[in-house]
Short mmCIF file of N, CA and C in Angstrom, two decimals:
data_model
loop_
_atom_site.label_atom_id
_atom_site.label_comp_id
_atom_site.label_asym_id
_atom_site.label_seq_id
_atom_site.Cartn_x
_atom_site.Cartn_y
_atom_site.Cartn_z
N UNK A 23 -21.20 -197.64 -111.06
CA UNK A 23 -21.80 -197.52 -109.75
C UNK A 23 -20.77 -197.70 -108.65
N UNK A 24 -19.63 -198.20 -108.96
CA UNK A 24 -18.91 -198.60 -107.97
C UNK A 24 -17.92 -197.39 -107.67
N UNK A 25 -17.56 -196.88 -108.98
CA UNK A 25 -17.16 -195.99 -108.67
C UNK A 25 -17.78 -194.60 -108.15
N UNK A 26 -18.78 -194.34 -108.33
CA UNK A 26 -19.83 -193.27 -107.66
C UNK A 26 -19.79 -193.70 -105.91
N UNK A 27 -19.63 -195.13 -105.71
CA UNK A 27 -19.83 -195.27 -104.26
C UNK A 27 -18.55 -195.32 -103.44
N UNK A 28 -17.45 -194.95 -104.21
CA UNK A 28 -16.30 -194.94 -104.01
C UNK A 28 -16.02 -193.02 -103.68
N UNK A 29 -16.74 -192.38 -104.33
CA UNK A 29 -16.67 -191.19 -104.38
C UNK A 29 -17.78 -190.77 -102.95
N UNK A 30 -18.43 -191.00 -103.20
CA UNK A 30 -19.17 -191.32 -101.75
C UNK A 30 -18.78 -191.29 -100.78
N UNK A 31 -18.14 -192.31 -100.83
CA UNK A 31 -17.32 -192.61 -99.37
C UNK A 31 -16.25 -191.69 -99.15
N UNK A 32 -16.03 -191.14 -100.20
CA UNK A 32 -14.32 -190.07 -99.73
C UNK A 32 -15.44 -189.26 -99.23
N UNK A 33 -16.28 -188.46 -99.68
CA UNK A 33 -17.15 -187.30 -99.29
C UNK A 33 -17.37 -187.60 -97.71
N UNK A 34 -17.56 -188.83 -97.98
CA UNK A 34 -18.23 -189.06 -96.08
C UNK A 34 -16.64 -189.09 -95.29
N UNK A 35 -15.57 -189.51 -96.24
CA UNK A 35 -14.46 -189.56 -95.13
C UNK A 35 -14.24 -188.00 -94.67
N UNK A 36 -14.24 -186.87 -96.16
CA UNK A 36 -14.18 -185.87 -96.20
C UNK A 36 -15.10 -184.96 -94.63
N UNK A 37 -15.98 -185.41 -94.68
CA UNK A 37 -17.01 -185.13 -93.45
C UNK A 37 -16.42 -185.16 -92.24
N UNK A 38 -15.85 -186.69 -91.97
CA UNK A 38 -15.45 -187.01 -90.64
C UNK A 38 -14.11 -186.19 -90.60
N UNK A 39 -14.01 -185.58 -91.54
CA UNK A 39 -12.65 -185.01 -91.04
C UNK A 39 -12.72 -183.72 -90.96
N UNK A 40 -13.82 -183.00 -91.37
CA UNK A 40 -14.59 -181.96 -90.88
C UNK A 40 -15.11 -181.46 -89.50
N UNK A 41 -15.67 -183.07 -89.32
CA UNK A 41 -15.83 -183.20 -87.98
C UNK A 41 -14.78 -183.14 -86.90
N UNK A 42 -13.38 -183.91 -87.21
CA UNK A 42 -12.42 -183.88 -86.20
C UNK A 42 -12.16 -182.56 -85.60
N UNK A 43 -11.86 -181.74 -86.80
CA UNK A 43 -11.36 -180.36 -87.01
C UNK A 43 -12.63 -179.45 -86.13
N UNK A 44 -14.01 -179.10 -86.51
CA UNK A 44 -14.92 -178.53 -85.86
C UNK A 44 -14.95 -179.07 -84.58
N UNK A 45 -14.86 -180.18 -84.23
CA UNK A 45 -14.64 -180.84 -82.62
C UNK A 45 -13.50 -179.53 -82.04
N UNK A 46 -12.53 -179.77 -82.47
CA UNK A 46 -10.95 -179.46 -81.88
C UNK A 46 -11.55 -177.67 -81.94
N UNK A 47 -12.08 -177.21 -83.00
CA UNK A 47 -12.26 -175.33 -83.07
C UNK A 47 -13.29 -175.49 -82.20
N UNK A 48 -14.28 -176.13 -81.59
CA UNK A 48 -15.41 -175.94 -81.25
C UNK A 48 -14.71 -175.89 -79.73
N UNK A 49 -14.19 -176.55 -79.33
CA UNK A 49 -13.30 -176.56 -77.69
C UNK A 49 -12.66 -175.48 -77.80
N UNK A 50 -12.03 -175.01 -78.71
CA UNK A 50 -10.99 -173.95 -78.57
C UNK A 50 -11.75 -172.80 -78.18
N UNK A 51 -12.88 -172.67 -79.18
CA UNK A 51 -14.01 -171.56 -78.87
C UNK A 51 -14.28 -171.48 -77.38
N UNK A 52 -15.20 -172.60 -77.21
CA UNK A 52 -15.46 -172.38 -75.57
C UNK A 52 -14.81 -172.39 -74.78
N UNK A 53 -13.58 -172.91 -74.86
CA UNK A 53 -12.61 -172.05 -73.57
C UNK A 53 -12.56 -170.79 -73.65
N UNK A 54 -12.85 -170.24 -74.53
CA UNK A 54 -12.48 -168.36 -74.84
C UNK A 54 -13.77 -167.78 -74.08
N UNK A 55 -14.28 -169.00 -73.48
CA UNK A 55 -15.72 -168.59 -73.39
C UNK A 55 -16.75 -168.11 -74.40
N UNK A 56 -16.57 -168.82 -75.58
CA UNK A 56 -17.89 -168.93 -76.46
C UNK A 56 -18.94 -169.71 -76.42
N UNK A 57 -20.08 -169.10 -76.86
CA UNK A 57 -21.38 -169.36 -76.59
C UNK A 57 -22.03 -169.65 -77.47
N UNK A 58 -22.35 -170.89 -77.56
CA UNK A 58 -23.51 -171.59 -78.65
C UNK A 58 -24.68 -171.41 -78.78
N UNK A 59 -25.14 -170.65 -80.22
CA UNK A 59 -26.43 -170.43 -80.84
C UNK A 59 -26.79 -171.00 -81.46
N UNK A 60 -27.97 -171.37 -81.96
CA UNK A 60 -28.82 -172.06 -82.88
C UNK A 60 -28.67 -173.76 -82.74
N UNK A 61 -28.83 -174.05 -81.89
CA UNK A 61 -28.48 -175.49 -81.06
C UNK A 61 -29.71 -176.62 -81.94
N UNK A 62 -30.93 -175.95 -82.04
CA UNK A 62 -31.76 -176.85 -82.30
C UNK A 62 -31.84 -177.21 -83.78
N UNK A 63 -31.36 -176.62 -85.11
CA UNK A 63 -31.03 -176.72 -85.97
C UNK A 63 -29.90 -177.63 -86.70
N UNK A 64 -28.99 -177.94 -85.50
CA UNK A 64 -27.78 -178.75 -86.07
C UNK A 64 -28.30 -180.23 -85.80
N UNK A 65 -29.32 -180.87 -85.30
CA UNK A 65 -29.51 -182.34 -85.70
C UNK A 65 -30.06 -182.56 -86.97
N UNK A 66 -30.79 -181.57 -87.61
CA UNK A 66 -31.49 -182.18 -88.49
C UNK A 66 -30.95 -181.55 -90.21
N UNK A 67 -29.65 -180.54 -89.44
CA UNK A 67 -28.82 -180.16 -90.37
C UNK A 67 -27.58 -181.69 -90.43
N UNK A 68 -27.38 -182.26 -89.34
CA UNK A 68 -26.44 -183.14 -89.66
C UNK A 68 -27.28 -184.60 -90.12
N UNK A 69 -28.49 -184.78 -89.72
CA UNK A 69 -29.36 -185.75 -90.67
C UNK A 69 -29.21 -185.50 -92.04
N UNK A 70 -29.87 -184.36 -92.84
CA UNK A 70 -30.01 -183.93 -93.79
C UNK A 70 -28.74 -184.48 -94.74
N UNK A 71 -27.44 -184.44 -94.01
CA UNK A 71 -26.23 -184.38 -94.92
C UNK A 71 -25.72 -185.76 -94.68
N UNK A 72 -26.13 -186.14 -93.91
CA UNK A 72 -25.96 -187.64 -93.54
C UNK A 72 -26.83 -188.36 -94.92
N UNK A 73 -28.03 -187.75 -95.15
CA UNK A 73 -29.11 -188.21 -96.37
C UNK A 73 -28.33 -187.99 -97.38
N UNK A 74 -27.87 -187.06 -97.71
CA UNK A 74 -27.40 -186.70 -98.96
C UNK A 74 -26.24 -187.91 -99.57
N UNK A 75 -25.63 -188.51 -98.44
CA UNK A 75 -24.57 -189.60 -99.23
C UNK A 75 -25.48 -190.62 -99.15
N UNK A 76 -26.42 -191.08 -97.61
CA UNK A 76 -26.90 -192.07 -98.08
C UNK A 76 -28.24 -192.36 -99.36
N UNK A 77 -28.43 -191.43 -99.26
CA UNK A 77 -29.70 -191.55 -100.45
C UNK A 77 -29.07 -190.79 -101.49
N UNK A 78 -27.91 -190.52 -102.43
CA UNK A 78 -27.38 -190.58 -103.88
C UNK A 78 -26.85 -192.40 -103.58
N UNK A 79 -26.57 -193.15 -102.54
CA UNK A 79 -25.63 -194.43 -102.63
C UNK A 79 -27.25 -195.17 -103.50
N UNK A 80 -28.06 -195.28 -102.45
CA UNK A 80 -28.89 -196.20 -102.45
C UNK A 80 -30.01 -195.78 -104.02
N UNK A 81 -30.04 -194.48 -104.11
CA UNK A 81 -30.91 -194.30 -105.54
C UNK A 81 -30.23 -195.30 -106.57
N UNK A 82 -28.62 -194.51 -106.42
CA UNK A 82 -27.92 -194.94 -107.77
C UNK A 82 -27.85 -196.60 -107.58
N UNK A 83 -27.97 -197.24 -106.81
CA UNK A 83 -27.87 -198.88 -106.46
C UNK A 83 -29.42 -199.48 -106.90
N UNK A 84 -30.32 -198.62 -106.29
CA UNK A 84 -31.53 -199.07 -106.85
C UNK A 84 -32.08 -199.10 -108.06
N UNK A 85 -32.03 -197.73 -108.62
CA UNK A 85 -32.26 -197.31 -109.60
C UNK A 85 -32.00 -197.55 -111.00
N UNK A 86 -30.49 -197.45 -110.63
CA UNK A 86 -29.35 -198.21 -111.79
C UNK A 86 -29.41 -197.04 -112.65
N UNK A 87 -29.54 -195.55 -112.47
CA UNK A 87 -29.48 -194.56 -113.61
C UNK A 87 -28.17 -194.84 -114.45
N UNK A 88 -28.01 -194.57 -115.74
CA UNK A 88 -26.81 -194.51 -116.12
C UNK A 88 -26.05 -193.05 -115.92
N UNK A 89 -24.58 -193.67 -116.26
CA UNK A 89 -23.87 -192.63 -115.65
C UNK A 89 -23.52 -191.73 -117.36
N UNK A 90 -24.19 -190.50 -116.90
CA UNK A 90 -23.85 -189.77 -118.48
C UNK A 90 -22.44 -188.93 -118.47
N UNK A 91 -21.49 -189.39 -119.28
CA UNK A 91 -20.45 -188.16 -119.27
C UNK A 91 -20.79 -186.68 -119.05
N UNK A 92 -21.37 -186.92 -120.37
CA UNK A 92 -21.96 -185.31 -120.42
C UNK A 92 -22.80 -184.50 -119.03
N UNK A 93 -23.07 -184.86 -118.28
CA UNK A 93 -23.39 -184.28 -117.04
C UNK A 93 -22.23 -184.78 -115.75
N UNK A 94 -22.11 -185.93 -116.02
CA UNK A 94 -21.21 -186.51 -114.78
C UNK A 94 -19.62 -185.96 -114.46
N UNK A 95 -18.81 -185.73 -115.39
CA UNK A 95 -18.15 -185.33 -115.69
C UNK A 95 -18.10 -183.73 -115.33
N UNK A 96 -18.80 -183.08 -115.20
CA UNK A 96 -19.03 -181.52 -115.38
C UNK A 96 -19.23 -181.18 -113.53
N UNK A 97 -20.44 -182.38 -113.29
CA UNK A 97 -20.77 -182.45 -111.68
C UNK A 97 -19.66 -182.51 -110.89
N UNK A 98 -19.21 -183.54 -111.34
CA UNK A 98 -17.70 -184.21 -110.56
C UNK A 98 -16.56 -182.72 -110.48
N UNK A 99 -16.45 -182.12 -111.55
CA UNK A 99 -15.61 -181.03 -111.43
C UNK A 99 -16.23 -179.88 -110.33
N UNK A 100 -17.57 -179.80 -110.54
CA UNK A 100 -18.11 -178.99 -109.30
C UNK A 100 -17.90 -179.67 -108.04
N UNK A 101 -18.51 -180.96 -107.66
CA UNK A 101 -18.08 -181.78 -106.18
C UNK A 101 -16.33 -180.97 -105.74
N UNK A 102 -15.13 -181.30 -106.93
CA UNK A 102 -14.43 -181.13 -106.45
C UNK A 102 -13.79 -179.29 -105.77
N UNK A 103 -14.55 -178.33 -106.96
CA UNK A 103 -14.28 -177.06 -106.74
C UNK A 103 -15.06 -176.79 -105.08
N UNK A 104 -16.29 -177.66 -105.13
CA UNK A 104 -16.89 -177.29 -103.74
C UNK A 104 -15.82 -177.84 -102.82
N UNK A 105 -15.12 -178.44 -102.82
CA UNK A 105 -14.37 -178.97 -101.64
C UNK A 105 -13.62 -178.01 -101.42
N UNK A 106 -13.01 -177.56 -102.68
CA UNK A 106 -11.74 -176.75 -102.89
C UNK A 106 -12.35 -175.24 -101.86
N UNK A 107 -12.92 -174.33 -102.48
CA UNK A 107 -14.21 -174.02 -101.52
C UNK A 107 -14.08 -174.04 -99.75
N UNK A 108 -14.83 -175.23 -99.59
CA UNK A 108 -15.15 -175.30 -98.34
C UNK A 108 -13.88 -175.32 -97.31
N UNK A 109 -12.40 -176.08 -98.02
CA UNK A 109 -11.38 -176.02 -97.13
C UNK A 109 -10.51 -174.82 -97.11
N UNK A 110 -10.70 -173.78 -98.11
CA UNK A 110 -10.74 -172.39 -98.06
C UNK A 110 -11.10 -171.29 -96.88
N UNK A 111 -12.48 -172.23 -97.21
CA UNK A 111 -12.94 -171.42 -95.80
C UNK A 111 -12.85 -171.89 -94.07
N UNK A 112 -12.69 -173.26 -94.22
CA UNK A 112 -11.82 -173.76 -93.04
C UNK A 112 -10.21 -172.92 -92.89
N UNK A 113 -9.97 -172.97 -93.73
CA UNK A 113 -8.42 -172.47 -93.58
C UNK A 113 -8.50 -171.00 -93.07
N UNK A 114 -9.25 -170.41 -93.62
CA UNK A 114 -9.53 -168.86 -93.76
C UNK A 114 -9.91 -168.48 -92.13
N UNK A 115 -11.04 -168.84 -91.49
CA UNK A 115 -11.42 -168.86 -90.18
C UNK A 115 -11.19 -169.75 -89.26
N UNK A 116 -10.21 -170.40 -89.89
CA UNK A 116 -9.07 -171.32 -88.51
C UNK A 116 -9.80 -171.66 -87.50
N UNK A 117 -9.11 -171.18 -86.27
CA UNK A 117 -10.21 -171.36 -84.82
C UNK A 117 -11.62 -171.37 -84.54
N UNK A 118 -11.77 -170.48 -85.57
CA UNK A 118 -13.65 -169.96 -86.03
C UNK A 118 -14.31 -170.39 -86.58
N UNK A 119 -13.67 -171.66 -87.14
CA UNK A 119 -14.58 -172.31 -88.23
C UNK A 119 -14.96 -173.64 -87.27
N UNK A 120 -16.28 -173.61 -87.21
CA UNK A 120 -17.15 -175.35 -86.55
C UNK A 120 -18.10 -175.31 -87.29
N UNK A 121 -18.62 -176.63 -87.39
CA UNK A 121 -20.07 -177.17 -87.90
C UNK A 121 -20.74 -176.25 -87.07
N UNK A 122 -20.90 -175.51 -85.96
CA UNK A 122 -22.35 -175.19 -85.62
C UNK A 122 -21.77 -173.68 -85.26
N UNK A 123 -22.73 -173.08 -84.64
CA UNK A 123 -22.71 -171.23 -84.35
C UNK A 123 -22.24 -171.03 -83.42
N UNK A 124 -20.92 -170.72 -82.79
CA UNK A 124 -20.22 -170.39 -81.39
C UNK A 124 -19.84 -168.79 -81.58
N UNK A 125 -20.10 -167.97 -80.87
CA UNK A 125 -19.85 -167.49 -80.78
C UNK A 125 -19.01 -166.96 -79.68
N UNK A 126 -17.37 -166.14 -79.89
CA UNK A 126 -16.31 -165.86 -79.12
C UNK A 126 -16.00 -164.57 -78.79
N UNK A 127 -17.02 -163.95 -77.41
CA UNK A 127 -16.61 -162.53 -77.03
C UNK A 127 -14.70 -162.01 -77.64
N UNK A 128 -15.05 -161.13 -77.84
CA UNK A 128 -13.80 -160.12 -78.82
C UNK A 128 -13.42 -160.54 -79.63
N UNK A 129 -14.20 -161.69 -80.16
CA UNK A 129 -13.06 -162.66 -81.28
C UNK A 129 -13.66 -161.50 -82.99
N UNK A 130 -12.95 -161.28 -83.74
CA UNK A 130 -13.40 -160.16 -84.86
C UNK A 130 -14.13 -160.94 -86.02
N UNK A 131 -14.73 -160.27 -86.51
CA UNK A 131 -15.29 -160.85 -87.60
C UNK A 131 -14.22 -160.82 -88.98
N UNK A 132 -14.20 -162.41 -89.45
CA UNK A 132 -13.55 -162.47 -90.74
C UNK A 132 -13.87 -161.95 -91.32
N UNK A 133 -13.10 -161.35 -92.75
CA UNK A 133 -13.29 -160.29 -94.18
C UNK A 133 -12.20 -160.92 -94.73
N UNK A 134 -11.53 -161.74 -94.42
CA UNK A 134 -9.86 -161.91 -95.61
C UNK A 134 -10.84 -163.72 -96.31
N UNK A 135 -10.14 -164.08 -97.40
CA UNK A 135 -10.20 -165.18 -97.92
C UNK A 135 -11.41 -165.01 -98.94
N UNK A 136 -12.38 -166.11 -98.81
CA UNK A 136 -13.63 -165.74 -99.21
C UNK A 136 -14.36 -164.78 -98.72
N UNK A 137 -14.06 -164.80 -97.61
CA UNK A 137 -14.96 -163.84 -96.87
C UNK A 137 -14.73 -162.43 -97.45
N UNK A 138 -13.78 -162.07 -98.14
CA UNK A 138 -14.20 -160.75 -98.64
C UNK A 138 -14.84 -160.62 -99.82
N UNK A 139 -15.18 -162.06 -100.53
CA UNK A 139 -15.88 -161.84 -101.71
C UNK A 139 -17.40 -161.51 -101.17
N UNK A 140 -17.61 -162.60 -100.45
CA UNK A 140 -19.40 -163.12 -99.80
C UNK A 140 -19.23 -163.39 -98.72
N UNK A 141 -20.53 -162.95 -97.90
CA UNK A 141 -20.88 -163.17 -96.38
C UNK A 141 -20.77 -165.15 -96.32
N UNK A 142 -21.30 -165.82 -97.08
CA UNK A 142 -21.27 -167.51 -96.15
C UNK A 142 -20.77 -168.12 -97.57
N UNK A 143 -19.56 -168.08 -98.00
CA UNK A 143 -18.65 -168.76 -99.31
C UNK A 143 -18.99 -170.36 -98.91
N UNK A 144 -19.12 -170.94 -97.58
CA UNK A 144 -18.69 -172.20 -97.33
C UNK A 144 -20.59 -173.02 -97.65
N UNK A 145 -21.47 -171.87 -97.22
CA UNK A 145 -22.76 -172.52 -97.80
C UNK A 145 -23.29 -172.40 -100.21
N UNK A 146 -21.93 -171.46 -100.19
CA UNK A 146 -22.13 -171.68 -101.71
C UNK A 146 -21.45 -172.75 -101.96
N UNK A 147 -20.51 -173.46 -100.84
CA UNK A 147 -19.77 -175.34 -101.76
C UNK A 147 -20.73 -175.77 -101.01
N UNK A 148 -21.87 -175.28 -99.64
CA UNK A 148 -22.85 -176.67 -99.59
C UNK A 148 -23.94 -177.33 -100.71
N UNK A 149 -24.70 -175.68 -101.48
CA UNK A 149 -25.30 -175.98 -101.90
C UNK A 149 -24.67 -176.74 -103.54
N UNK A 150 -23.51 -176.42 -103.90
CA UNK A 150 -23.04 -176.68 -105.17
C UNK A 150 -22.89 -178.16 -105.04
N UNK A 151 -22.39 -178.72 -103.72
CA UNK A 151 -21.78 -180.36 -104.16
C UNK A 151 -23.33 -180.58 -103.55
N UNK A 152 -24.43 -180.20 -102.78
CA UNK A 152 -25.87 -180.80 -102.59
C UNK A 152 -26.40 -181.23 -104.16
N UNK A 153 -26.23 -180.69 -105.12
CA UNK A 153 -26.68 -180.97 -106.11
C UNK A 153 -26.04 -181.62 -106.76
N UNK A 154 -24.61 -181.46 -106.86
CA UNK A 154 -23.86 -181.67 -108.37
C UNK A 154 -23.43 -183.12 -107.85
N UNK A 155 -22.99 -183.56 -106.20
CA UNK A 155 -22.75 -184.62 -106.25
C UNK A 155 -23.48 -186.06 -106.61
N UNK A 156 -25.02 -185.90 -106.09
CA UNK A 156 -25.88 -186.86 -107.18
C UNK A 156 -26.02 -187.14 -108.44
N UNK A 157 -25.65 -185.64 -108.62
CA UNK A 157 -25.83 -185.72 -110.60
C UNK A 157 -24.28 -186.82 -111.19
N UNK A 158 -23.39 -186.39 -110.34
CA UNK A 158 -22.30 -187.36 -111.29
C UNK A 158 -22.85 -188.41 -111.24
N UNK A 159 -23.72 -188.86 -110.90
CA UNK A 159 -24.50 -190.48 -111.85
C UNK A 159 -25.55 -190.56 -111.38
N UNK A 160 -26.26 -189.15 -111.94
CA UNK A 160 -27.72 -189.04 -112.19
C UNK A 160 -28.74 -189.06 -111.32
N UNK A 161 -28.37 -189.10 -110.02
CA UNK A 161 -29.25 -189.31 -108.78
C UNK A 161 -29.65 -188.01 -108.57
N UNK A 162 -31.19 -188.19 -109.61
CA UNK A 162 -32.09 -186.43 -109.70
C UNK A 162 -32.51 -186.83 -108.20
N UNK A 163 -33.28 -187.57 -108.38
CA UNK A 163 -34.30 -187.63 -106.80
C UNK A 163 -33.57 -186.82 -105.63
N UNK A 164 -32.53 -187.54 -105.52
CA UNK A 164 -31.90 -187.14 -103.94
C UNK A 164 -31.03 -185.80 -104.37
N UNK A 165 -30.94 -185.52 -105.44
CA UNK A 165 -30.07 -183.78 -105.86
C UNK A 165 -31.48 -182.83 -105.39
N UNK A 166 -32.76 -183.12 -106.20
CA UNK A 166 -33.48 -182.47 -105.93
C UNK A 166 -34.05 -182.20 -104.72
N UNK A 167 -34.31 -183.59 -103.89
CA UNK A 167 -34.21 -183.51 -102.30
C UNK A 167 -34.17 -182.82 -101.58
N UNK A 168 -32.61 -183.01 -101.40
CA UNK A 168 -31.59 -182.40 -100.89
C UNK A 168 -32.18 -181.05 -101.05
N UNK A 169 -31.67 -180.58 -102.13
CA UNK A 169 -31.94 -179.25 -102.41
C UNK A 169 -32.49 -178.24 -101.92
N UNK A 170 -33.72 -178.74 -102.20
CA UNK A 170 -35.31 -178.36 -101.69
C UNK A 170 -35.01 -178.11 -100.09
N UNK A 171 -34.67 -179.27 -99.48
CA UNK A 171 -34.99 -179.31 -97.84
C UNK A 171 -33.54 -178.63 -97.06
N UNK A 172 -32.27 -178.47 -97.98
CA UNK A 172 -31.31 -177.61 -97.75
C UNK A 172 -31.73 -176.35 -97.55
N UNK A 173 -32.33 -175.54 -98.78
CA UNK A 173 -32.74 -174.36 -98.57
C UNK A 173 -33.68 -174.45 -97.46
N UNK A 174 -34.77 -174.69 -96.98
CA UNK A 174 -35.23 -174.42 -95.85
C UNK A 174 -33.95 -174.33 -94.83
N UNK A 175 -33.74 -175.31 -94.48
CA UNK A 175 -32.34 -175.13 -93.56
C UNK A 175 -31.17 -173.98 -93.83
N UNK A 176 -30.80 -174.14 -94.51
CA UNK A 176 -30.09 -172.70 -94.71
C UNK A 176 -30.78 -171.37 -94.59
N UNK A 177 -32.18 -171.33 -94.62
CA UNK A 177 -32.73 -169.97 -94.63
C UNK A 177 -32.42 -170.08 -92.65
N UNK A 178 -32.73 -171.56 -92.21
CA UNK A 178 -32.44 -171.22 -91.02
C UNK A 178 -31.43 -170.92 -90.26
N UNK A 179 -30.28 -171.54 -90.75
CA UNK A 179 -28.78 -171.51 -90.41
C UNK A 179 -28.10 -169.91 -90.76
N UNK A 180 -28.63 -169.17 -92.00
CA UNK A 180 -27.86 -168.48 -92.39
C UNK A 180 -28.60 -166.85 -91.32
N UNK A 181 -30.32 -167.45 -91.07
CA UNK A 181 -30.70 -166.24 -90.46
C UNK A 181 -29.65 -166.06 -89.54
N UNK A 182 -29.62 -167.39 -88.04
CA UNK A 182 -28.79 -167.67 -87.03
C UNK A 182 -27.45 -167.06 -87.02
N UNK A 183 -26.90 -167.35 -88.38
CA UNK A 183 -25.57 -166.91 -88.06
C UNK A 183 -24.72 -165.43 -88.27
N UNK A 184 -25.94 -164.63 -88.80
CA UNK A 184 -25.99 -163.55 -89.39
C UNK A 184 -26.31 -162.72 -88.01
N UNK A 185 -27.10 -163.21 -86.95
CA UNK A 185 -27.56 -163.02 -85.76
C UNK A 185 -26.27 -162.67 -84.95
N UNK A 186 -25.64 -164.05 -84.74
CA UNK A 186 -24.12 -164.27 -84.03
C UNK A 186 -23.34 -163.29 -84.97
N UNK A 187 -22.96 -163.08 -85.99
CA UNK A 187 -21.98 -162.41 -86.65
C UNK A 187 -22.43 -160.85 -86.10
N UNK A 188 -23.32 -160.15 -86.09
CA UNK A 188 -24.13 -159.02 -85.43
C UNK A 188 -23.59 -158.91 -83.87
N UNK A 189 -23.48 -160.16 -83.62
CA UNK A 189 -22.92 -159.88 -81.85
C UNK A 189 -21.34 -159.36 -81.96
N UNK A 190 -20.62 -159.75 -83.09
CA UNK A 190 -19.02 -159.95 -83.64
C UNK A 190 -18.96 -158.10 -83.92
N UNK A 191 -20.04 -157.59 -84.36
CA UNK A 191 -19.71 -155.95 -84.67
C UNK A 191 -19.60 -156.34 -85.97
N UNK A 192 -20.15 -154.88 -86.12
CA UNK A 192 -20.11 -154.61 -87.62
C UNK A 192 -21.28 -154.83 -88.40
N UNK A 193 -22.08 -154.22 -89.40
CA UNK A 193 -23.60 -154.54 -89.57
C UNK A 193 -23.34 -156.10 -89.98
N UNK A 194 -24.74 -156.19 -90.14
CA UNK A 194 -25.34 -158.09 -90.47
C UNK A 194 -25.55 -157.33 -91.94
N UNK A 195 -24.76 -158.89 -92.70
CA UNK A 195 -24.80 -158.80 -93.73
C UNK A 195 -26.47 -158.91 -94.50
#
């Protein structure tokens, strides 16, 4: 358990440093004069993920599931490919990449990195570590959760940004 809450905590450091970075692209944007969409969606998208560390900490503390190799082990390799993943796609859309929907008159729409495999690569490491990171020590409740109340949100996030990407040119994926 200690070590699950140790892993935890990198995820959440991992976050805040998500955050620094989307702070710093999110200014850069609006000086270009970009314009923020889907405003009302990002509190309860940053609750949601805020839940996700605190409720795998507190299941696995309460609960006391044991920790199975055979699944934990396998999860943990996904947690880490999702990271691998998500800073991909930070890297990939540089200036363009924030936690929320800005959109930057003339700025072009990405196609290099992930982006030329799939339209939103960075919501396939949300949903992969939403699940797999509870499972490295068994925290079904809050994998399943999560899950569940992710997809609603993503059906909302991904309509939104598919919206803004449409303003960028080029059809909506």
């Amino acid at each position: 358990m200690v070590w699950f809450t140790v892993l935890l905590g990198l995820v959440g450091l991992e976050r805040l440093a998500e955050l620094v970075v989307s702070k710093r692209n999110a200014a850069w944007s609006l000086s270009r004069g970009g314009v923020e969409v889907g405003r009302s969606h990002y509190p309860p998208m940053v609750a949601l993920h805020t839940a996700l560390l605190i409720g795998a900490g507190v299941e696995v503390w309460l609960a006391r599931p044991p920790f199975v190799p055979a699944l934990g082990w396998p999860m943990l390799a996904l947690v880490v490919l999702a990271q691998a993943l998500r800073w991909w796609c930070i890297a990939t859309l540089g200036h363009q990449w924030n936690t929320r929907v800005i959109v930057v008159p003339g700025a072009s729409r990405v196609r290099r990195g992930p982006y030329r495999l799939m339209t939103h690569p960075n919501y396939v490491a949300v949903v992969v570590e939403g699940f797999a990171l509870p499972l490295v020590h068994t925290a079904w409740i809050t994998a399943v959760v999560f899950t569940l109340a992710n997809a609603v949100l993503l059906a909302v996030r991904i309509r939104t940004e598919n919206s803004a990407l449409h303003l960028l040119g080029g059809p909506s994926p």
